[in-house]
Coordinates of C-alpha atoms in Angstrom, one line a residue:
M215 CA -15.6 -23.3 -7.8
G216 CA -12.4 -21.5 -8.7
K217 CA -9.7 -20.5 -6.2
K218 CA -10.7 -17.8 -4.1
K219 CA -14.3 -18.1 -4.8
E220 CA -15.1 -20.1 -2.0
V221 CA -13.7 -17.3 0.2
E222 CA -15.6 -14.7 -1.4
E223 CA -19.1 -16.9 -1.4
L224 CA -18.6 -17.5 2.6
V225 CA -20.0 -14.2 3.6
K226 CA -22.8 -14.3 1.6
D227 CA -24.0 -17.8 2.5
Y228 CA -22.9 -17.6 6.5
W229 CA -23.3 -14.3 7.9
Q230 CA -26.7 -14.0 8.5
T231 CA -26.9 -17.3 11.0
A232 CA -23.2 -16.7 12.3
S233 CA -22.9 -16.3 16.0
Q234 CA -24.5 -13.1 17.1
F235 CA -21.7 -13.2 20.2
N236 CA -18.9 -13.3 17.5
K237 CA -20.7 -10.4 15.3
E238 CA -21.3 -8.3 18.3
R239 CA -17.7 -8.6 19.7
M240 CA -16.2 -7.9 15.9
R241 CA -18.6 -4.6 15.9
E242 CA -17.4 -3.5 19.4
F243 CA -13.7 -4.2 18.1
L244 CA -13.8 -2.4 15.3
E245 CA -15.6 0.6 16.6
E246 CA -13.4 1.2 19.4
S247 CA -10.1 0.5 17.7
T248 CA -9.5 4.0 16.9
H249 CA -5.4 3.6 16.1
L250 CA -6.8 1.8 12.8
S251 CA -6.3 3.5 9.8
P252 CA -9.7 3.6 7.5
K253 CA -7.8 1.5 5.3
S254 CA -6.9 -1.3 7.8
R255 CA -10.5 -1.2 9.6
V256 CA -12.2 -1.9 6.3
Q257 CA -9.4 -4.7 6.1
Y258 CA -9.8 -5.8 9.5
E259 CA -13.7 -5.8 9.1
S260 CA -13.5 -8.1 5.8
A261 CA -11.0 -10.6 7.9
L262 CA -13.0 -10.9 10.9
K263 CA -16.2 -11.4 8.8
I264 CA -14.9 -14.4 6.7
Y265 CA -13.5 -15.9 9.9
I266 CA -16.9 -15.7 11.3
C267 CA -18.6 -17.2 9.1
Y268 CA -16.0 -19.7 8.4
I269 CA -16.6 -21.0 12.0
N270 CA -20.1 -21.3 11.3
K271 CA -19.7 -23.3 8.4
F272 CA -16.7 -25.4 9.7
C273 CA -16.4 -25.2 13.6
K274 CA -20.4 -25.6 14.5
N275 CA -20.7 -21.7 15.2
K276 CA -18.5 -21.7 18.2
E277 CA -18.4 -18.1 20.0
L278 CA -14.7 -16.9 19.6
V279 CA -14.1 -17.8 23.4
D280 CA -14.2 -21.3 22.6
L281 CA -12.0 -21.6 20.0
K282 CA -8.5 -23.4 19.9
A283 CA -4.8 -22.9 18.3
I284 CA -6.0 -26.0 16.3
D285 CA -9.2 -24.2 14.6
L286 CA -6.7 -21.8 13.7
L287 CA -4.6 -24.0 11.9
K288 CA -7.4 -25.6 10.0
Y289 CA -8.5 -21.8 9.2
Q290 CA -4.9 -21.1 7.8
N291 CA -4.9 -24.6 5.6
W292 CA -8.7 -23.9 4.3
L293 CA -7.3 -20.2 3.0
L294 CA -4.1 -21.9 1.6
R295 CA -6.2 -24.4 -0.4
N296 CA -8.4 -21.7 -1.5
G297 CA -5.7 -20.1 -3.0
L298 CA -4.7 -17.3 -0.9
C299 CA -1.0 -16.3 -0.3
S300 CA 1.3 -16.2 2.7
S301 CA 0.9 -12.4 3.4
A302 CA -2.8 -12.4 2.7
I303 CA -2.9 -15.1 5.6
K304 CA -0.8 -13.2 7.6
M305 CA -3.1 -10.2 7.5
K306 CA -6.1 -12.4 8.8
R307 CA -3.9 -13.6 11.6
S308 CA -3.5 -10.1 12.6
A309 CA -7.2 -9.4 12.5
I310 CA -8.0 -12.5 14.4
S311 CA -5.5 -12.0 17.0
A312 CA -6.6 -8.3 17.7
V313 CA -9.8 -9.0 18.7
N314 CA -8.7 -12.0 20.6
D315 CA -6.6 -9.4 22.7
Y316 CA -9.6 -7.2 22.6
I317 CA -11.6 -10.1 24.5
I318 CA -8.8 -10.8 26.7
L319 CA -8.3 -7.1 27.5
Y320 CA -12.1 -5.9 28.1
Y321 CA -13.9 -9.5 28.9
G322 CA -11.3 -11.1 30.9
D323 CA -13.2 -11.5 33.9
E324 CA -16.1 -13.3 31.9
F325 CA -13.7 -15.6 30.3
P326 CA -10.6 -16.0 32.4
L327 CA -9.5 -19.1 30.5
F328 CA -9.3 -17.7 27.3
R329 CA -6.2 -17.2 25.5
N330 CA -5.2 -16.0 22.6
Y331 CA -4.3 -18.7 20.6
V332 CA -2.5 -17.1 17.7
T333 CA 1.0 -17.5 18.4
R334 CA 4.4 -18.3 16.6
G335 CA 3.6 -22.1 17.6
V336 CA 1.1 -21.9 15.0
K337 CA 3.1 -21.5 11.8
V338 CA 1.8 -19.5 8.9
P339 CA 1.8 -21.7 5.7
E340 CA 4.3 -20.8 2.9
T341 CA 3.1 -21.1 -0.3
G342 CA 6.1 -21.1 -2.2
K343 CA 5.7 -18.2 -4.4
V344 CA 8.1 -15.7 -4.2
T345 CA 7.8 -12.5 -6.1
V346 CA 11.2 -11.2 -7.3
K347 CA 11.6 -7.3 -6.8
D348 CA 12.3 -6.2 -10.2
P349 CA 12.4 -2.3 -10.3
L350 CA 12.2 -0.1 -13.1
T351 CA 15.9 0.7 -14.7
D352 CA 16.4 4.2 -15.8
Q353 CA 15.8 3.4 -19.0
E354 CA 12.8 1.4 -18.4
Y355 CA 11.2 4.5 -17.0
K356 CA 12.3 6.5 -19.7
Q357 CA 11.0 4.2 -22.2
L358 CA 7.5 4.4 -20.6
C359 CA 7.4 8.2 -20.2
D360 CA 8.5 8.8 -23.9
Y361 CA 5.7 6.1 -25.1
L362 CA 3.0 8.2 -23.1
E363 CA 4.6 11.7 -24.4
D364 CA 4.6 10.5 -28.0
H365 CA 0.8 9.3 -27.7
K366 CA -0.1 12.5 -25.7
E367 CA -1.4 10.7 -22.3
W368 CA -0.9 13.6 -20.2
Q369 CA -2.8 12.5 -17.2
K370 CA -0.9 9.0 -17.1
L371 CA 2.4 10.7 -17.8
A372 CA 2.1 13.2 -15.0
Y373 CA 1.0 10.0 -12.8
V374 CA 4.0 8.3 -13.5
K375 CA 6.3 11.4 -13.2
F376 CA 4.8 12.3 -9.7
A377 CA 4.5 8.8 -8.6
Y378 CA 8.2 8.2 -9.5
S379 CA 9.6 11.8 -8.0
S380 CA 7.9 11.9 -4.9
G381 CA 7.7 8.0 -4.3
A382 CA 4.3 8.0 -3.2
R383 CA 1.7 5.1 -2.9
K384 CA -1.7 5.1 -5.0
N385 CA -3.4 6.2 -2.0
E386 CA -1.7 9.4 -1.6
C387 CA -1.5 10.1 -5.3
I388 CA -5.2 10.6 -5.6
Q389 CA -5.2 13.1 -2.6
L390 CA -3.3 15.5 -4.8
T391 CA -4.7 18.7 -5.4
K392 CA -4.8 21.0 -8.4
D393 CA -3.5 24.2 -6.4
I394 CA 0.0 22.5 -6.0
V395 CA 0.4 24.4 -9.5
N396 CA 0.6 27.6 -7.7
Y397 CA 2.8 26.9 -5.0
E398 CA 6.6 28.2 -4.8
P399 CA 9.2 25.8 -5.1
V400 CA 11.7 25.4 -2.2
S401 CA 15.4 26.5 -3.4
K402 CA 18.4 25.8 -1.2
E403 CA 22.1 25.3 -1.6
V404 CA 23.4 21.7 -0.6
T405 CA 26.7 20.3 -0.4
V406 CA 27.5 17.2 -2.6
S407 CA 30.1 14.8 -3.1
D408 CA 31.4 13.4 -6.4
E409 CA 32.6 9.9 -6.8
N410 CA 36.3 11.0 -5.9
G411 CA 35.6 12.7 -2.7
N412 CA 35.7 16.2 -4.2
K413 CA 32.7 18.4 -2.4
S414 CA 30.6 21.3 -4.1
I415 CA 28.0 23.2 -3.6
V416 CA 24.7 23.0 -6.3
L417 CA 21.4 24.7 -5.8
I418 CA 18.5 22.4 -5.8
K419 CA 14.5 23.0 -6.2
K420 CA 11.7 21.1 -5.5
Y421 CA 8.4 21.3 -4.5
K422 CA 5.6 20.1 -1.9
T423 CA 2.5 19.1 -2.4
N424 CA -0.9 19.7 0.0
L425 CA -0.9 18.1 3.5
I426 CA -1.7 14.1 2.3
K427 CA -2.9 11.3 4.9
C428 CA 0.1 8.7 4.2
K429 CA -0.1 5.1 5.7
G430 CA 0.0 4.6 9.3
K431 CA -2.0 5.1 12.1
Q432 CA -5.3 7.5 12.1
Q433 CA -3.6 9.6 14.8
D434 CA -0.5 10.1 12.5
P435 CA 0.0 13.7 11.4
M436 CA -0.5 14.1 7.6
R437 CA 2.6 15.0 5.5
K438 CA 3.6 17.3 2.5
L439 CA 5.4 15.1 -0.2
S440 CA 8.2 16.4 -2.1
F441 CA 8.8 16.5 -5.7
D442 CA 10.8 17.9 -8.7
E443 CA 10.5 20.4 -11.6
D444 CA 9.9 17.5 -14.1
A445 CA 6.8 16.2 -12.4
M446 CA 5.5 19.6 -11.9
F447 CA 6.4 20.4 -15.6
Y448 CA 3.6 17.3 -16.7
I449 CA 1.3 17.7 -14.0
Q450 CA 1.0 21.6 -15.5
R451 CA 0.8 20.3 -18.6
W452 CA -1.9 17.6 -17.9
L453 CA -4.0 20.3 -15.9
N454 CA -3.8 22.9 -19.2
F455 CA -4.9 20.2 -21.4
R456 CA -8.0 19.2 -19.1
G457 CA -9.1 22.6 -18.8
E458 CA -11.5 24.3 -16.3
D459 CA -13.5 22.3 -14.3
D460 CA -14.8 22.2 -10.2
C461 CA -12.9 18.8 -9.4
P462 CA -10.1 19.9 -6.8
F463 CA -8.1 16.9 -7.8
V464 CA -5.1 16.3 -10.1
F465 CA -6.3 12.9 -11.3
I466 CA -9.5 12.4 -12.2
T467 CA -12.2 10.1 -13.8
H468 CA -15.3 10.9 -15.5
F469 CA -18.9 9.6 -14.0
G470 CA -22.0 10.7 -15.5
G471 CA -20.3 13.3 -17.5
K472 CA -18.7 15.0 -14.6
P473 CA -15.0 15.1 -13.6
K474 CA -14.3 13.1 -9.9
Q475 CA -11.6 12.1 -8.0
V476 CA -10.0 8.7 -9.3
G477 CA -10.2 5.5 -7.2
Q478 CA -7.0 3.3 -6.7
S479 CA -7.8 0.7 -9.0
L480 CA -7.7 2.9 -11.8
F481 CA -3.8 3.2 -11.3
N482 CA -3.7 -0.6 -11.2
S483 CA -5.5 -0.7 -15.0
W484 CA -3.0 2.0 -16.3
C485 CA -0.2 0.0 -14.9
D486 CA -1.5 -3.0 -16.7
E487 CA -1.1 -0.7 -19.8
F488 CA 2.3 0.2 -18.8
S489 CA 3.0 -3.3 -18.3
K490 CA 2.6 -4.2 -22.1
I491 CA 4.4 -1.0 -23.1
I492 CA 7.6 -2.0 -21.6
N493 CA 7.2 -5.7 -21.5
K494 CA 7.5 -5.9 -17.7
K495 CA 5.2 -6.3 -14.9
V496 CA 4.1 -2.8 -13.4
H497 CA 2.3 -1.9 -10.4
P498 CA 1.8 1.2 -8.8
H499 CA 4.2 0.6 -5.6
L500 CA 7.2 -0.4 -8.1
F501 CA 7.5 3.4 -8.8
R502 CA 8.2 4.0 -5.2
S503 CA 10.6 1.0 -5.0
S504 CA 12.4 1.9 -8.5
R505 CA 12.9 5.5 -6.9
A506 CA 14.7 4.1 -3.9
T507 CA 16.7 1.7 -5.8
N508 CA 17.8 4.1 -8.2
L509 CA 18.6 6.7 -5.9
S510 CA 21.0 4.4 -3.9
I511 CA 22.5 3.2 -7.1
S512 CA 23.4 6.5 -7.7
G513 CA 25.1 7.2 -4.3
K514 CA 22.4 8.8 -2.4
S515 CA 22.3 8.3 1.4
L516 CA 19.7 5.9 3.0
E517 CA 18.9 8.6 5.4
S518 CA 17.8 10.8 2.2
I519 CA 16.0 8.2 0.7
R520 CA 14.2 7.2 4.1
N521 CA 13.2 10.9 4.4
L522 CA 11.7 11.0 0.9
L523 CA 9.6 7.8 1.2
G524 CA 8.4 8.7 5.0
H525 CA 9.7 5.8 6.6
K526 CA 10.3 5.9 10.0
S527 CA 12.9 3.2 10.3
S528 CA 15.6 3.0 7.8
E529 CA 15.5 -1.1 7.9
T530 CA 12.1 -0.4 6.1
T531 CA 13.7 1.5 3.5
R532 CA 16.3 -1.0 3.0
L533 CA 13.6 -3.5 1.8
Y534 CA 12.7 -1.1 -1.0
I535 CA 16.1 -1.1 -2.6
V536 CA 17.1 -4.2 -5.0
K537 CA 20.9 -3.8 -5.9
D538 CA 23.3 -6.5 -7.7
D539 CA 25.3 -7.6 -4.9
E540 CA 28.0 -8.9 -7.0
D541 CA 29.5 -5.3 -7.7
E542 CA 29.5 -5.0 -4.1
E543 CA 31.8 -7.9 -3.5
D544 CA 34.3 -7.2 -6.1
E545 CA 36.2 -5.1 -3.4
A546 CA 37.2 -8.5 -2.1
F547 CA 39.2 -9.2 -4.7
V548 CA 41.4 -6.3 -5.0

């Protein structure tokens, strides 16, 4: 059985006979956790089902309140042996910790000795696999766009232009609606400084999207993302090529002969194609980090990049920016 296969098969084989107490606590936790976004809810449900089935198979089907830190340690090591990376294990730990806290808060009187055993003392195993961030250069971005234009791949080109310009995540891209082409641009004068510190006033023009549900808590407000004239031009070109239909979304697929809103997996498959075009691994989130990095290289402020990406903290934005430190050390030799 291949890596991760045993994890996938576990729920099929052990969910029906798993502890009713555990399944009921999981159900309650998910129903009452209104702070979770729909995507996080799905992830937590999957993680908790796997854990409950693991308990059934390997821990004599104990109830959640009878588990100890050693059980978590063995579970993490089992996940590691089955090919899960550190980040995936961390997410599953978060789900377990959250349901433990739920039990302590609402069932503390019944189980006064129960403690949340998901602590720093139980270390997350390190896989040793490090993904090197390698954002698109301006040249690679241009190469990709030129190829798509030469081959008249208008929808894919509109996606690349919008995802890069706005820094939108793939779940945000799928929410883009056709009526944005009727929106008026936002024009304003801004003061900029050149490399010598000389200031000048320039007129900038940008567009805003429809309201989009971005990453975050369920109660977080929706946002309008900003994008440039270049992205708008190719969105309009794609929609003109597509023609009239009843689907309100910009990015579509066809099912049963009718257009429908794309799923996130389609962007993944497009990026597999893009990887072959520029001979470099491309994934949907790469456009976001590439935009941040290239804006920083061109001298744009961290605050402006943070606002574009919609981060609450500048420290999060820093994680997206990949720069060669060698240039920054040169000043030490002047």
